[in-house]
Coordinates of C-alpha atoms in Angstrom, one line a residue:
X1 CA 0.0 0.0 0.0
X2 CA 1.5 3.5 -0.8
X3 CA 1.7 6.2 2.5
X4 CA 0.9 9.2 1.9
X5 CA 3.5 10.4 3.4
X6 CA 5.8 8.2 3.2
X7 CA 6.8 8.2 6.6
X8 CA 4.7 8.7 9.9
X9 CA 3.7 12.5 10.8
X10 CA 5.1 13.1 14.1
X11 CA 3.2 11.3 17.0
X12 CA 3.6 10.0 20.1
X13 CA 1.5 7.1 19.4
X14 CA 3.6 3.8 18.9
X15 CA 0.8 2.1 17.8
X16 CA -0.2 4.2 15.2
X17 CA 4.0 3.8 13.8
X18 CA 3.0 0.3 14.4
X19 CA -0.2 0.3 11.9
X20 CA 1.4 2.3 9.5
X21 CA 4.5 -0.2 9.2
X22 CA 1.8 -3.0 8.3
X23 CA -0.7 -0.9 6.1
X24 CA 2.6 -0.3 4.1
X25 CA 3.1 -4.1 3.5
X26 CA -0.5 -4.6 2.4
X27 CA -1.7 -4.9 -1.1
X28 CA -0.1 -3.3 -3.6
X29 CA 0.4 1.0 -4.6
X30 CA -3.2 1.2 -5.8
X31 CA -4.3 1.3 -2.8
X32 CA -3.8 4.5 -1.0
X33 CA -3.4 5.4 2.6
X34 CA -3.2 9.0 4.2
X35 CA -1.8 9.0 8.0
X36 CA -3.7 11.8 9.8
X37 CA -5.7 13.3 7.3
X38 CA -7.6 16.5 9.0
X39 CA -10.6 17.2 7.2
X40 CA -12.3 20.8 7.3
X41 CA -15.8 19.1 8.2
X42 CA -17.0 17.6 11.3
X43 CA -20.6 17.0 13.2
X44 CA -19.3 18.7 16.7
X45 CA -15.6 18.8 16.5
X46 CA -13.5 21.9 15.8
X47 CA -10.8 20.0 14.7
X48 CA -11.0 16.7 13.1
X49 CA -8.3 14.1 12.3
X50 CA -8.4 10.6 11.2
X51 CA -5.6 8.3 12.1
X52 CA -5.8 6.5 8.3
X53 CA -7.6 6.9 5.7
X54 CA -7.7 4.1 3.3
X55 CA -8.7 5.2 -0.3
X56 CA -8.7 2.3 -3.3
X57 CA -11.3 0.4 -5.8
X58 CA -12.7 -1.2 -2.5
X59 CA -14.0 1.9 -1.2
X60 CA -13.2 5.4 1.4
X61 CA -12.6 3.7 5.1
X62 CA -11.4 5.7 8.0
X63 CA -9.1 3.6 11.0
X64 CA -9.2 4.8 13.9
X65 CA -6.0 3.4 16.4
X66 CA -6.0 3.1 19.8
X67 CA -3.0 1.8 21.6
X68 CA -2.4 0.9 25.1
X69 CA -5.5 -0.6 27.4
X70 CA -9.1 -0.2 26.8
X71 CA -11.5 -0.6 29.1
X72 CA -15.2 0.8 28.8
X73 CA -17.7 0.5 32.2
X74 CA -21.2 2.4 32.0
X75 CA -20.4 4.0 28.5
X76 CA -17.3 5.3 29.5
X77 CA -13.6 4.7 27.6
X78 CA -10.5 4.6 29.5
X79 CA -7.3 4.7 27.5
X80 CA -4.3 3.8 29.4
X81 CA -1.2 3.9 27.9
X82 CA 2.4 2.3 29.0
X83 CA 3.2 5.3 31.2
X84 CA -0.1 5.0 33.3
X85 CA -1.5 7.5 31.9
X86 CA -5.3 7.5 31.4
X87 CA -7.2 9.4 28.9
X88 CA -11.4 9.4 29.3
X89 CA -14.2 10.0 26.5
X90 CA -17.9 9.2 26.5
X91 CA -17.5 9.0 22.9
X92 CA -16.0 5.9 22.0
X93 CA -13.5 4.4 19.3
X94 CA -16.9 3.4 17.2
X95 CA -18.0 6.6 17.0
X96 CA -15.1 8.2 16.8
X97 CA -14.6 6.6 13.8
X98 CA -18.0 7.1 12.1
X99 CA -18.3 11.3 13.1
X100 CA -15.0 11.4 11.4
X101 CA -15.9 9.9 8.2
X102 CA -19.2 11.6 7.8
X103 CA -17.7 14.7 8.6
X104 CA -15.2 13.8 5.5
X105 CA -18.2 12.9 3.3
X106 CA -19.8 16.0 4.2
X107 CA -16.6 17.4 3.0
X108 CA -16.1 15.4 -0.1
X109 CA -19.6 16.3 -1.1
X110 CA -19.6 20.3 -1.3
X111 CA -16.1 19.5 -4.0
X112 CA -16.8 16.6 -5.8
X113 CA -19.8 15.7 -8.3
X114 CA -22.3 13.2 -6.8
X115 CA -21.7 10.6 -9.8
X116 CA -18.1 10.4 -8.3
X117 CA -19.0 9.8 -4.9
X118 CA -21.4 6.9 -5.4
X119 CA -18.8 5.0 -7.0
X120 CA -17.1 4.1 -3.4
X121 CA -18.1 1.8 -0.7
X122 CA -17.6 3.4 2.7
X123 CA -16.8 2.0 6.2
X124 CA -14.9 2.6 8.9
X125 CA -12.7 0.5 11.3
X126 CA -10.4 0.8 14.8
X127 CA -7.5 -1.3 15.3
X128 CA -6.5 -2.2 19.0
X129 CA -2.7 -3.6 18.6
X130 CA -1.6 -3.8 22.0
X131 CA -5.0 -5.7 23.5
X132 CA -7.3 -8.9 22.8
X133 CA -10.5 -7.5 21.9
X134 CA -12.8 -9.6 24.8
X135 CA -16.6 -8.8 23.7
X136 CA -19.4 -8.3 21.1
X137 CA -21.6 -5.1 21.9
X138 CA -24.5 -3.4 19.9
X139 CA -22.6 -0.7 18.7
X140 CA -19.8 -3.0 16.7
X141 CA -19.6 -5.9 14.2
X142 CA -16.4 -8.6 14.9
X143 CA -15.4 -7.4 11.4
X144 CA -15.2 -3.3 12.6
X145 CA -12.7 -4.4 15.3
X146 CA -8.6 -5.3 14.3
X147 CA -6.8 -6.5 17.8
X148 CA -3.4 -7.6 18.5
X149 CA -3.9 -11.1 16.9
X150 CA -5.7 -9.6 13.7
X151 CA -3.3 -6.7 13.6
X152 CA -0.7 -8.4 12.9
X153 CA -2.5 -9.6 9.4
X154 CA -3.4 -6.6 8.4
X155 CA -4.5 -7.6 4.7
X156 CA -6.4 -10.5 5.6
X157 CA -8.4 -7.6 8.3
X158 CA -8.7 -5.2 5.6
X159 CA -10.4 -7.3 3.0
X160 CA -12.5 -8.6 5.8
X161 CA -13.6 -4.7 6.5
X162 CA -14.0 -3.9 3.1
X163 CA -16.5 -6.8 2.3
X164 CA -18.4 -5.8 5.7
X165 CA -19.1 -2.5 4.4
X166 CA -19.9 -3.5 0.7
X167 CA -22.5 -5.9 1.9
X168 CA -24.0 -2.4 4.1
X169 CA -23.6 -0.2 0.7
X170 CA -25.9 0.8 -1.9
X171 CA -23.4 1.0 -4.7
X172 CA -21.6 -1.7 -6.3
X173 CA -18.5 0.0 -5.5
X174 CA -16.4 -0.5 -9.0
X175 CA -14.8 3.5 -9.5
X176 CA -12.8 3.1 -12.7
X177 CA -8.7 4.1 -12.3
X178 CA -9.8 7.9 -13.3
X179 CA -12.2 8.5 -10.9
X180 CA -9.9 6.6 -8.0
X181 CA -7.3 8.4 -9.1
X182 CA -9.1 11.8 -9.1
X183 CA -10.4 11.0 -5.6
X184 CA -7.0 10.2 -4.1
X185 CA -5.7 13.2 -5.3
X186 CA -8.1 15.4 -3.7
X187 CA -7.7 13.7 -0.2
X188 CA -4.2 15.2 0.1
X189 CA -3.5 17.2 -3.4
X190 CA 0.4 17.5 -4.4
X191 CA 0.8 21.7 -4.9
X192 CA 3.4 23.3 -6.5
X193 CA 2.9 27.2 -6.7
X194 CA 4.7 29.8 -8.9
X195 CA 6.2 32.5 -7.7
X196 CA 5.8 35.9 -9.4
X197 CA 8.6 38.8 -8.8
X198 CA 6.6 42.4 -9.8
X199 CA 9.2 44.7 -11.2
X200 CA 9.5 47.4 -8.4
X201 CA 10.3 51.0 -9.4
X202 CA 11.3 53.4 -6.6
X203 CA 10.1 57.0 -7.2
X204 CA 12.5 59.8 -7.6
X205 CA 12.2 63.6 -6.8
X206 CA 10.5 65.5 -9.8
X207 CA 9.8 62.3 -11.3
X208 CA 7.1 62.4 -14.0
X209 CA 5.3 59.5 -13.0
X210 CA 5.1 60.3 -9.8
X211 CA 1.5 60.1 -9.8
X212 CA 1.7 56.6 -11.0
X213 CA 0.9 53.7 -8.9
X214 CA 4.2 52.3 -7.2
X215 CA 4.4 48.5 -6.6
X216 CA 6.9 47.8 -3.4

C-alpha cells in the first residue's frame, strides 16, 4: 500500500507507527493510505483528524488506532497507555470513527460531483494492537474491530472490513482508475505554486510618473 507520506507524521503514538508499518506491506500501490488526514468538516468537532484513511477500488474507510489498554464500564472509555496514563471519553472508538468519516463525506460532497462519490463503498474500522479484543456489543460488528492477533495480518483484516461494508452499501463500488485516481488526489492534493517577482520601481524627486501607482 502507498503512505501518503511516506513516513509517519510526528506522534507520540507507537501504535499508530506500528499500523502504519503493516498498512505499508498490504496490497499493492493502488491502494492508497493518508496518515492523519484533518478534514475541514465535522458533526461537533473543531478539529477533526483521522488516524488512516484508506482510499482504493474497494472503497473510502477511515481507522481509527487506539494503543495501550481499553476498558469501557457504564459508557465510558479509558485509554491507558504504558506510562499510566489515562485518557477518558464518552465518545467511544466506534463513534469516533463514524463522526470522522461523515464529517469527511460531508466534505467530499460540497467539492466533488455526486456521480463520483457513489462509486465508493464506505466504512470505517479501529484497530487495537496492544490488547485482545474480549466482547461483542451493539454498537460494533467482529469485522469493525482489528486486535493484537488480527493486527498483525493486516490484509487479511482489511479485506474482511471492506466486504463488511460492501455488503451495508448501496453502490456496487467499481470506480474506474480515473475517478480513483481523481479522488486520491483530492484527499491530500500535491501543490506546487509559482512564484511571481513584480518589477519594483522606486520614485525619484520631480519624477514624472510620480502620480503613477508604485508596486513595493
Amino acid at each position: 500500500m502507498r503512505m501518503v507520506p511516506n513516513s509517519p507524521y510526528d506522534t507520540r503514538s507507537q501504535a499508530e507507527k506500528r499500523i502504519f508499518d503493516r498498512l505499508r506491506t498490504a496490497f499493492d500501490d493502488s491502494y492508497v493510505a493518508f496518515h492523519s488526514l484533518k478534514p475541514t468538516q465535522h458533526p461537533y468537532k473543531r478539529y477533526p483528524e483521522i488516524d488512516f484513511v484508506i482510499c482504493s477500488a474497494a472503497g473510502l474507510f477511515a481507522i481509527e488506532v487506539k494503543g495501550g489498554r481499553v476498558s469501557c464500564h457504564d459508557g465510558l472509555w479509558r485509554y491507558q497507555d504504558k506510562y499510566g496514563g489515562i485518557t477518558e471519553s464518552q465518545e467511544g472508538p466506534f463513534r469516533q470513527a463514524e463522526s470522522a468519516l461523515r464529517g469527511l463525506m460531508d466534505g467530499l460532497r460540497a467539492d466533488l460531483p455526486a456521480s463520483t462519490l457513489h462509486q465508493f463503498v464506505t466504512g470505517y474500522g479501529v484497530a487495537f494492537p496492544d490488547c485482545e479484543w474480549p466482547a461483542g456489543g451493539a454498537e460494533w460488528d467482529e469485522a469493525m474491530i482489528a486486535d493484537r492477533r488480527r493486527s498483525c495480518d493486516m490484509e487479511g483484516w482489511l479485506r474482511g472490513l471492506f466486504a463488511y461494508w460492501k455488503t451495508r452499501s448501496s453502490t456496487n463500488g467499481h470506480p474506474d482508475e480515473q475517478t480513483l485516481r481523481l479522488l486520491q488526489d483530492h484527499l491530500r492534493p500535491n501543490i506546487d505554486t509559482r512564484h511571481s517577482v513584480l518589477p519594483i520601481r522606486w520614485k525619484t524627486p520631480g519624477d514624472a510618473s510620480n502620480d503613477s501607482p508604485t508596486t513595493r
